Short mmCIF file of C-alpha atoms and ligand atoms in Angstrom, two decimals:
data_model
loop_
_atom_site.label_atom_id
_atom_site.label_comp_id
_atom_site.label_asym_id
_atom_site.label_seq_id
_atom_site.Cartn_x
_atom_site.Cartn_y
_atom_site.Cartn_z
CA UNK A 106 16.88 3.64 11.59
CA UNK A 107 19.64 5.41 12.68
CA UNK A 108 19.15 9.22 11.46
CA UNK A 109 22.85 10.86 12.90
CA UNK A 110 24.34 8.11 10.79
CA UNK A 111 22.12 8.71 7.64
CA UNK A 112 22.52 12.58 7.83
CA UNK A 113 26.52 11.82 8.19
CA UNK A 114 26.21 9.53 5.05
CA UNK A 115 24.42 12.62 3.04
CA UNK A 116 27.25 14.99 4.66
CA UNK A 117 29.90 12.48 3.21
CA UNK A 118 28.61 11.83 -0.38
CA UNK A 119 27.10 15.29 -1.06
CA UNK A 120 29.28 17.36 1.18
CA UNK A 121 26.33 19.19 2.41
CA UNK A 122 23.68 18.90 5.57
CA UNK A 123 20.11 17.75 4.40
CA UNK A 124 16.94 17.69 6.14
CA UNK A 125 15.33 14.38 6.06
CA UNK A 126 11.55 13.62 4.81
CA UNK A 127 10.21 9.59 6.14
CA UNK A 128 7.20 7.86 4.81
CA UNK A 129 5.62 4.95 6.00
CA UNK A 130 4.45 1.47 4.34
CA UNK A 131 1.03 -0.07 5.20
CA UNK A 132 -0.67 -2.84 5.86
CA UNK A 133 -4.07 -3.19 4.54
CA UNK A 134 -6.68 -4.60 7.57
CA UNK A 135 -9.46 -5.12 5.24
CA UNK A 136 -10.78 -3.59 1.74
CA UNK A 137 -8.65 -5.60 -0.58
CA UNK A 138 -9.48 -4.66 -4.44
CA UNK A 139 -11.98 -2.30 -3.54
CA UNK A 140 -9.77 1.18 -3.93
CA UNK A 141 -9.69 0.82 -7.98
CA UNK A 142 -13.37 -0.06 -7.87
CA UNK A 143 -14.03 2.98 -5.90
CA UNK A 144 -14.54 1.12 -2.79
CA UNK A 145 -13.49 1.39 0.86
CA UNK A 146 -10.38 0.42 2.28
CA UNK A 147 -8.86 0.44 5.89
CA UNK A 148 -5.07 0.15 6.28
CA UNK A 149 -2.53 1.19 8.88
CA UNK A 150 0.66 3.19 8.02
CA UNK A 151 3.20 1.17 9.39
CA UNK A 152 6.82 1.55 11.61
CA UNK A 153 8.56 0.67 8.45
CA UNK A 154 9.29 4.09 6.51
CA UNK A 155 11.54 5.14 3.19
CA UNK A 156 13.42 8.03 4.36
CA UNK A 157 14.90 10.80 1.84
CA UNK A 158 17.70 13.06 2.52
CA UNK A 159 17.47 16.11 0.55
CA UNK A 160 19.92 19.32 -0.06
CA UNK A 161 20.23 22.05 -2.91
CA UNK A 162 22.53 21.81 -5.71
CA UNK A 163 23.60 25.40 -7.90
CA UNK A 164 22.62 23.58 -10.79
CA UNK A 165 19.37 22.42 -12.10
CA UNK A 166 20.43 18.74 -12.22
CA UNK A 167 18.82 15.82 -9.80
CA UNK A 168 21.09 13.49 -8.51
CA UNK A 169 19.58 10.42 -6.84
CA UNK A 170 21.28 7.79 -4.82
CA UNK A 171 20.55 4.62 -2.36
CA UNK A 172 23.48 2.95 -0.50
CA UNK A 173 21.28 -0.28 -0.63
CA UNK A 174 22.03 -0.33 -5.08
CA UNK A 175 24.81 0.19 -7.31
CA UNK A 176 23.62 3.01 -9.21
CA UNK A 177 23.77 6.61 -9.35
CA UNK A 178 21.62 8.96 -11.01
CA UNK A 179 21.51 12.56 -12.30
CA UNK A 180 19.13 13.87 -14.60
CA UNK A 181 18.17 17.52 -15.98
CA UNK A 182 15.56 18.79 -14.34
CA UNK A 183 14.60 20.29 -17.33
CA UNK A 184 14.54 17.51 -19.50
CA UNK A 185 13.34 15.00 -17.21
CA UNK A 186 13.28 11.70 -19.12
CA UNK A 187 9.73 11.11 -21.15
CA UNK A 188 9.94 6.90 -20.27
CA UNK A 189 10.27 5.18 -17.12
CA UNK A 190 13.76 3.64 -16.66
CA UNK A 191 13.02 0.58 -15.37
CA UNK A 192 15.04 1.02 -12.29
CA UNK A 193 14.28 2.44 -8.57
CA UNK A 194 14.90 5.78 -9.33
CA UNK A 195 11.75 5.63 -11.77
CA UNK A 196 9.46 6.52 -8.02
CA UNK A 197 11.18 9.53 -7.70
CA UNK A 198 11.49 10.45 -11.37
CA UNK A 199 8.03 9.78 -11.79
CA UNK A 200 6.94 12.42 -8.80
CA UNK A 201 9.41 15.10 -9.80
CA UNK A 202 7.82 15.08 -13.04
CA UNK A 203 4.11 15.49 -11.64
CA UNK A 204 5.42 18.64 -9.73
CA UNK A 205 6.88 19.77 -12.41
CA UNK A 206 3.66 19.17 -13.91
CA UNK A 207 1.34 20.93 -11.79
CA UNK A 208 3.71 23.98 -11.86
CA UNK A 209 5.94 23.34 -8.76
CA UNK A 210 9.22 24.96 -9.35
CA UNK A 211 11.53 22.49 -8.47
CA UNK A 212 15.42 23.36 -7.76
CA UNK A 213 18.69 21.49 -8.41
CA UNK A 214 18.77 18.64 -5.37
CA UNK A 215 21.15 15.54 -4.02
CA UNK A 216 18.98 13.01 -3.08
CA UNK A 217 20.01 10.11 -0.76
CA UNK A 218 17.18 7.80 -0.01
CA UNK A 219 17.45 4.41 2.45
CA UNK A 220 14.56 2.50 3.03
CA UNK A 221 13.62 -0.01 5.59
CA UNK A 222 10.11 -1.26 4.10
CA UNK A 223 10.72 -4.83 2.60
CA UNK A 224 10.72 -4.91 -1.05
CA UNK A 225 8.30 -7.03 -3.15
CA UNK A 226 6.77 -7.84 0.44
CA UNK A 227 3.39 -6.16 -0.44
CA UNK A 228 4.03 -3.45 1.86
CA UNK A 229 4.31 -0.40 -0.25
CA UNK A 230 7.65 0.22 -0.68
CA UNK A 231 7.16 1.78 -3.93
CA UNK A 232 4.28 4.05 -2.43
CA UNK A 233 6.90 4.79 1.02
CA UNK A 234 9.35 5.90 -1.54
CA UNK A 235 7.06 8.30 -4.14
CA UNK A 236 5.75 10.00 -0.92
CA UNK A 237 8.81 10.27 0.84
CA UNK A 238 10.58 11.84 -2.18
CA UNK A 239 7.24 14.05 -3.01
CA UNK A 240 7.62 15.61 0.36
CA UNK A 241 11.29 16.21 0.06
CA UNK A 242 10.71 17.77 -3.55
CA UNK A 243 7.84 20.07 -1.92
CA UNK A 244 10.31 20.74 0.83
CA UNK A 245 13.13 22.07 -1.07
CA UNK A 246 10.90 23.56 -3.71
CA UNK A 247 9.14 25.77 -0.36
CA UNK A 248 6.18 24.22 -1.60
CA UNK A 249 3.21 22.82 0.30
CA UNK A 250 0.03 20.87 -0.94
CA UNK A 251 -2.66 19.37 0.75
CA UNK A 252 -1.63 15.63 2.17
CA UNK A 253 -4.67 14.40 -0.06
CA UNK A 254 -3.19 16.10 -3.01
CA UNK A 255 0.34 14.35 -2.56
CA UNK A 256 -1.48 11.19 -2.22
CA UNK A 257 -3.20 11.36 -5.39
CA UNK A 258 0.11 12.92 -7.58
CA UNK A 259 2.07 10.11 -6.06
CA UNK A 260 -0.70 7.32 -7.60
CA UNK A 261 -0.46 8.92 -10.97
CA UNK A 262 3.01 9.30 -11.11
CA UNK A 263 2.86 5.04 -10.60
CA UNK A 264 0.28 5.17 -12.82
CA UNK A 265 1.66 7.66 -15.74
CA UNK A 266 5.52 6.88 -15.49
CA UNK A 267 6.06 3.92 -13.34
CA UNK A 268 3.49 2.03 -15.58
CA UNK A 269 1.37 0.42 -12.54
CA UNK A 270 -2.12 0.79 -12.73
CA UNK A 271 -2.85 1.18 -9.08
CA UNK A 272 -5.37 2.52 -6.88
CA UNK A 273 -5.00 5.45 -4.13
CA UNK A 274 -4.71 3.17 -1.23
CA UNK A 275 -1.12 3.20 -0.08
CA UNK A 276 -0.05 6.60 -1.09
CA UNK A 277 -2.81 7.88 0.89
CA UNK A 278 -2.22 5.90 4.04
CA UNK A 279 1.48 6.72 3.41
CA UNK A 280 0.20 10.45 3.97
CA UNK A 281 -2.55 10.33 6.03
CA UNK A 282 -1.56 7.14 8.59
CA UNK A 283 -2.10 8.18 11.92
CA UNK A 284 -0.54 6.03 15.35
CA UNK A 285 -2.96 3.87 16.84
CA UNK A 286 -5.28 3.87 14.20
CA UNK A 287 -6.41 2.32 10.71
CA UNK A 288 -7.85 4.64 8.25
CA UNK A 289 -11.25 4.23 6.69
CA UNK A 290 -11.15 5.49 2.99
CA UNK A 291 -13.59 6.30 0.46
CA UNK A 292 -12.05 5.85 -2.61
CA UNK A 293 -14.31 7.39 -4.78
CA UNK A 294 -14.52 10.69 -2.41
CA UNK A 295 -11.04 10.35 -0.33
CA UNK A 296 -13.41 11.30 3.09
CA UNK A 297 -11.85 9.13 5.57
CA UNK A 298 -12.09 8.59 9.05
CA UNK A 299 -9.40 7.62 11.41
CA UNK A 300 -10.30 4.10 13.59
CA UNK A 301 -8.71 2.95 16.78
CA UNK A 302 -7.10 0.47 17.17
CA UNK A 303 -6.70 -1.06 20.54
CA UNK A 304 -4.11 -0.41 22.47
CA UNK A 305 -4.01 -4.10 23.20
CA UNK A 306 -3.87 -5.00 19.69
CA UNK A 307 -0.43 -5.98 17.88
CA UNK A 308 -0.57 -6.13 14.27
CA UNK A 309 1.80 -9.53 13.36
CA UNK A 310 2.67 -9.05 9.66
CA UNK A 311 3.95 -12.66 8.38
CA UNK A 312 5.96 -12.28 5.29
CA UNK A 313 5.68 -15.68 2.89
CA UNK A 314 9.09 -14.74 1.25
CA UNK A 315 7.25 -15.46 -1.98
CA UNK A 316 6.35 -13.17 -4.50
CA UNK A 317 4.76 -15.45 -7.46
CA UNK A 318 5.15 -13.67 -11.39
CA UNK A 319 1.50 -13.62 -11.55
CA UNK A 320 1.51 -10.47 -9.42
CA UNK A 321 1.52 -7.43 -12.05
CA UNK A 322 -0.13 -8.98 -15.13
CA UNK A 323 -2.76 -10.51 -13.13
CA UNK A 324 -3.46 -7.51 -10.89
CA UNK A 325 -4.14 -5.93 -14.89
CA UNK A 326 -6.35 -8.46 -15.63
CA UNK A 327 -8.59 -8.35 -12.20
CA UNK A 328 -8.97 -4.95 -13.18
CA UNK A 329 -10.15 -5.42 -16.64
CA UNK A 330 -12.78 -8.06 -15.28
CA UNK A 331 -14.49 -5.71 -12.94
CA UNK A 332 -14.41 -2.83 -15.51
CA UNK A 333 -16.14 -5.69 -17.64
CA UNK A 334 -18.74 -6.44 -14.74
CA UNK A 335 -19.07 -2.41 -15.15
CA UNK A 336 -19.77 -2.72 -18.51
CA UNK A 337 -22.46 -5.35 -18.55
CA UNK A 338 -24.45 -4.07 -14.99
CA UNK A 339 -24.15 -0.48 -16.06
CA UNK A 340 -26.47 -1.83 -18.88
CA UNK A 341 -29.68 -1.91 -16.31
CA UNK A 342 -29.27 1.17 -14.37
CA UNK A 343 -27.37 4.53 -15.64
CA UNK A 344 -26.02 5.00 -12.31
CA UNK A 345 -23.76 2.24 -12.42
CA UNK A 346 -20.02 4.09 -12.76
CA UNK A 347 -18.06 1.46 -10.65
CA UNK A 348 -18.53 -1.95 -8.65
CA UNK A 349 -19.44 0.41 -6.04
CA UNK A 350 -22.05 1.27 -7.42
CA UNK A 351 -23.84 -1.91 -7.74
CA UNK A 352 -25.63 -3.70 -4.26
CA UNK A 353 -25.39 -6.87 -3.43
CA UNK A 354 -28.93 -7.14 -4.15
CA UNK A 355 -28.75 -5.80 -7.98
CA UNK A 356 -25.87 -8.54 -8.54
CA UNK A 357 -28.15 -10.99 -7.38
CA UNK A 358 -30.73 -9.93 -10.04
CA UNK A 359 -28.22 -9.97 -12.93
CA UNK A 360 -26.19 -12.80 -12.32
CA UNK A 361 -26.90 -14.24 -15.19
CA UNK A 362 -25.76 -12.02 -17.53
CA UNK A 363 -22.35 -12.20 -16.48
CA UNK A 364 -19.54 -15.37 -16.87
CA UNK A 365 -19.18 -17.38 -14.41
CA UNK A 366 -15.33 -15.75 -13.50
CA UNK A 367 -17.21 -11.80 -14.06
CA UNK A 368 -19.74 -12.62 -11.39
CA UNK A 369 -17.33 -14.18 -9.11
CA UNK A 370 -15.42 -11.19 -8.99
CA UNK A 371 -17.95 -9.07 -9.09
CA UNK A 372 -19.12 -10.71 -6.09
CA UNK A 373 -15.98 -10.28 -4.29
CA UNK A 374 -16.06 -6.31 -4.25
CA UNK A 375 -19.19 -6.01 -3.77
CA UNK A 376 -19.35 -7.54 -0.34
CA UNK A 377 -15.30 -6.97 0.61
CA UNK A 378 -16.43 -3.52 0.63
CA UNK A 379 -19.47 -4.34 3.16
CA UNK A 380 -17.13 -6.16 5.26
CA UNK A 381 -14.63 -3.25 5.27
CA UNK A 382 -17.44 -0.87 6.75
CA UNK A 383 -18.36 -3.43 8.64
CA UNK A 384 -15.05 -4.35 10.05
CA UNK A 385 -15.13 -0.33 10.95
CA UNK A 386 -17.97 -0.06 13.01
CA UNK A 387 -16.92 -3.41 14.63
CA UNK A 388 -13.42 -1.92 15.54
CA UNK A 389 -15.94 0.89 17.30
CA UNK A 390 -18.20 -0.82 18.78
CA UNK A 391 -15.14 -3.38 20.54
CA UNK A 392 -16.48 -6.02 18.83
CA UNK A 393 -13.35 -7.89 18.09
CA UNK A 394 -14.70 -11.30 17.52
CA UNK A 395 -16.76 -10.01 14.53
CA UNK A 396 -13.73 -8.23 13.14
CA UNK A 397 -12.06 -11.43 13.22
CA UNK A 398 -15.19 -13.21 11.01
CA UNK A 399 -14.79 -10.55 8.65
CA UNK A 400 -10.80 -10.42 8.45
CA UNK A 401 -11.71 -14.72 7.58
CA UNK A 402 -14.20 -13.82 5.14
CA UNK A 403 -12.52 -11.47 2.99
CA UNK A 404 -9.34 -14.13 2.84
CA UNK A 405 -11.85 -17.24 1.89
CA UNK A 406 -13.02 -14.36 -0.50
CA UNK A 407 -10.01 -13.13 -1.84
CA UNK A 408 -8.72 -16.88 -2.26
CA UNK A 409 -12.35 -18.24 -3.85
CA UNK A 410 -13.79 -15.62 -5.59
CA UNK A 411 -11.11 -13.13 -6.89
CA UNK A 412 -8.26 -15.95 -6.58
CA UNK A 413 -5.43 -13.78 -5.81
CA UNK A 414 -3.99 -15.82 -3.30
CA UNK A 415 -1.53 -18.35 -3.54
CA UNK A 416 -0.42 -21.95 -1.55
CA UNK A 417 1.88 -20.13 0.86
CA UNK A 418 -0.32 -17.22 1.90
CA UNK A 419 -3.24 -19.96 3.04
CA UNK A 420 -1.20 -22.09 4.80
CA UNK A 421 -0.01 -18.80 6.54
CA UNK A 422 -3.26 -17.78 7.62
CA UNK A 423 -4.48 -21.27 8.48
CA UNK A 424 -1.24 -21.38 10.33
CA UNK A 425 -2.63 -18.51 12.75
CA UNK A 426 -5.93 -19.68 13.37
CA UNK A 427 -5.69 -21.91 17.13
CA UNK A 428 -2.89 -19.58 18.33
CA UNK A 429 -3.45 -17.87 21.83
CA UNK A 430 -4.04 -14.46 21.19
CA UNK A 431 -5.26 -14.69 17.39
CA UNK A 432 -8.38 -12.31 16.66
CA UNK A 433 -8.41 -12.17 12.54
CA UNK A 434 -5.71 -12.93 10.05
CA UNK A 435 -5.91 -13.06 6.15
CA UNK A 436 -3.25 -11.84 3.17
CA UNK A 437 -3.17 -8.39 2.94
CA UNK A 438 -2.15 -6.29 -0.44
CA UNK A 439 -2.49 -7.05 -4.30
CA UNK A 440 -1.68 -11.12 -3.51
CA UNK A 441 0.26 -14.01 -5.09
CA UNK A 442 2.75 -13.89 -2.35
CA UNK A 443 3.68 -11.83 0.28
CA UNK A 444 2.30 -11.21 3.65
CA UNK A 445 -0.48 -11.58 5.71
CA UNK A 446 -1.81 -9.29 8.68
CA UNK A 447 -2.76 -10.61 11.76
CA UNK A 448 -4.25 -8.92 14.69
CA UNK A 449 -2.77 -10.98 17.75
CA UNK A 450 -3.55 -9.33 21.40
CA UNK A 451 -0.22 -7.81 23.01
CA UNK A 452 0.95 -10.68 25.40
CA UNK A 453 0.31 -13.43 22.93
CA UNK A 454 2.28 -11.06 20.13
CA UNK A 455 6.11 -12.46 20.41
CA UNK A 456 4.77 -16.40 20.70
CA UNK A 457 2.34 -16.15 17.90
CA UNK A 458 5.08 -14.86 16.06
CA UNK A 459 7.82 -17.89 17.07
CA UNK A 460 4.74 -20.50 16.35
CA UNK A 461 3.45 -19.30 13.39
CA UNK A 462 7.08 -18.72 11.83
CA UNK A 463 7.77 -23.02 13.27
CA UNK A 464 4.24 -24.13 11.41
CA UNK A 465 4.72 -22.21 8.16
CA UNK A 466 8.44 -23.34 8.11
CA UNK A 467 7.58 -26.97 8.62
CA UNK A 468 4.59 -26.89 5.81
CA UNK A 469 6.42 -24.57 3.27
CA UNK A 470 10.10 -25.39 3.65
CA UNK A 471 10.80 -21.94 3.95
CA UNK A 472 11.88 -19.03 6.60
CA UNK A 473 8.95 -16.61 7.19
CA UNK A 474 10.01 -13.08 8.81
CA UNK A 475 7.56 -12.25 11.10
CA UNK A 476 7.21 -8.23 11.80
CA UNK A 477 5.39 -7.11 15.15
CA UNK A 478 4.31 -3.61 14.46
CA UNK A 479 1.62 -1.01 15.70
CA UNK A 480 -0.10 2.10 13.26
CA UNK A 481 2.56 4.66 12.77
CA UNK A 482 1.92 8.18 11.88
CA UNK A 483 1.58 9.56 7.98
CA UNK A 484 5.04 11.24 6.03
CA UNK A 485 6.67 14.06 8.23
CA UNK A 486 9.56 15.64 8.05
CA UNK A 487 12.31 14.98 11.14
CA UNK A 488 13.81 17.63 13.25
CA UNK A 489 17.14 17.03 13.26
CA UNK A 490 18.83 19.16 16.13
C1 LIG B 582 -1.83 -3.07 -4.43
C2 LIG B 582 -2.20 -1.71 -5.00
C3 LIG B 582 -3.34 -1.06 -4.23
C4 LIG B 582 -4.52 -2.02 -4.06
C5 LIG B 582 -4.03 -3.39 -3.55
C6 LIG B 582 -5.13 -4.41 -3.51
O1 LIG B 582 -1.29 -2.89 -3.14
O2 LIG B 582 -1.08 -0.84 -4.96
O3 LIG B 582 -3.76 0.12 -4.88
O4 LIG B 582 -5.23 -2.16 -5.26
O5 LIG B 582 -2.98 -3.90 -4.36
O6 LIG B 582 -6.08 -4.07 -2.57
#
């Protein structure tokens, strides 16, 4: 990203100089439809960021614009609009209206925003973008909260406005990333603890190129069948408030009370978020062959049991699994399409990338883009000099 040419952009449109807020995408390592189960998750922030230039205006309007679409946008920041808009600018809208919410006087701004996280590539473009702008808001407001804080305003203001019912995992790497490492998150209590990676360590992000339509409405439903697994388990012990909740060894006892698809995903949460502390103490200890086995297990998981993968996101992974280098690979995000995460050791990085783009081309019919990236810091605003 080129930030002279980005601030001169802002200076052009707006005819003012802007500071500039960035905020990273992710990739998830492992913990994949635990975080709205109250689970544990571990992604990376990654070297892919929205950025958001940001000036005053003398009026108490909000105008929002992206050289990368059409459309311009200015709204009253007084009479915000009540319903998403179905474009974009609904990230932004959506946080603006949560600070409003929680009392943050927001002034008149120009917004410019570019971002260089792929879109509908399961890398949290959306969350990039609400954090990104939430920061920028705070900044020209002279506003701080705590990074936890903007995490959780940016979820609802997805959930509220935007009309996704997500969980806290990529705004809160989007704050909180730090370089080098993955963070371990407890959903239900947002304690987390940062875990190195390896300097040796590349992580390969293979992008399908497919996004199937099953994505949304089926990410809905998976969440309605765990609440329903909630339901029925909660029945034999009070305590029960989330699939978290329930061991491995309680599920065992009241299999039978759920359906066949219930228990399945039950099943699938309950021991993806195992593996995930697992795969944490594993990254500690240097075990790296046993974070690979667990990276396996919770794709064979996701694929089996909570069937949110898709054709092209197993022949990715199976693609990976002779290369020189390989250590773990499975899809990463909410599924049905686009990418999967590989950890690939740092000499092996740029051929695993050529091979695995030749194998998935010659099985699919279709150009991968292969991303070589390392754990990137959390939002910050740049100093521009
Ligand atoms: C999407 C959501 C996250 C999480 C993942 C699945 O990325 O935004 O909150 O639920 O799917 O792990």
């Amino acid at each position: 990203m080129n930030i002279s040419a980005f601030v001169d952009d802002f200076e052009n449109f707006f005819g003012t100089r802007p500071r500039i807020f960035r905020a990273p995408g992710r990739v998830n390592l492992i913990g994949e439809h635990t975080d709205y189960n109250d689970g544990f998750v571990m992604p990376a922030a990654i070297a892919f960021s929205t950025y958001v230039a940001v000036a005053p205006r003398d009026d108490r309007q909000i105008a929002i614009h992206s050289r990368q679409f059409p459309d311009q946008f200015l709204f009253d920041l007084d009479n915000l609009p009540r319903q998403r808009t179905g474009t974009w600018c609904d990230y932004t809208l959506g946080v603006a209206r949560e600070l409003i919410a929680r009392g943050v006087k927001l002034p008149g701004a120009n917004v410019l925003v570019r971002g260089e996280v792929p879109i509908g590539a399961g890398l949290s473009s959306s969350a990039s973008l609400e954090v990104a702008s939430a920061f920028a808001l705070l900044g020209q407001a002279a506003s701080t909260l705590p990074r936890p804080e903007v995490a959780k305003l940016c979820r609802q203001a997805e959930n509220n406005f935007v009309g996704a019912r997500v969980g806290i995992m990529d705004q809160f790497v989007s704050c909180m990333g730090k370089a080098g490492h993955a963070i371990l998150l407890d959903c239900r209590t947002l304690q987390y603890e940062a875990v190195p990676i390896p300097a040796e360590i590349q992580l390969v992000i293979c992008n399908t190129m497919v996004k199937h339509d099953l994505a949304t409405g089926t990410y809905n439903t998976r969440r309605a069948e765990c609440e329903e697994g909630v339901r029925i388990l909660a029945k034999s012990s009070p305590a029960i408030h989330a699939l978290r909740d329930v061991s491995a060894d309680l599920l065992q006892r009241h299999e039978r009370e759920l359906s066949p698809i219930i228990s399945k995903r039950c099943s699938h949460v309950i021991y993806e978020n195992q593996r995930t502390i697992d795969a944490a103490r594993a990254f500690s200890s240097g075990n790296l062959t046993r974070v690979g086995e667990l990276m396996a297990a919770s794709h064979c998981s996701l694929r089996d049991l909570y069937e949110v993968s898709c054709r092209e996101l197993d022949v990715m992974v199976e693609a990976a699994q002779d290369l020189p280098g390989f250590i773990g690979g499975r899809m990463t995000g909410g599924g049905f399409g686009g990418c999967t995460i590989n950890l690939v050791r740092e000499e092996n990085a740029e051929d695993f990338a050529a091979q695995i783009a030749d194998r998935y081309q010659a099985a699919t019919g279709i150009d991968p883009q292969v991303y070589i990236r390392s754990a990137e810091d959390g939002a910050q605003e740049l100093c521009l000099t």
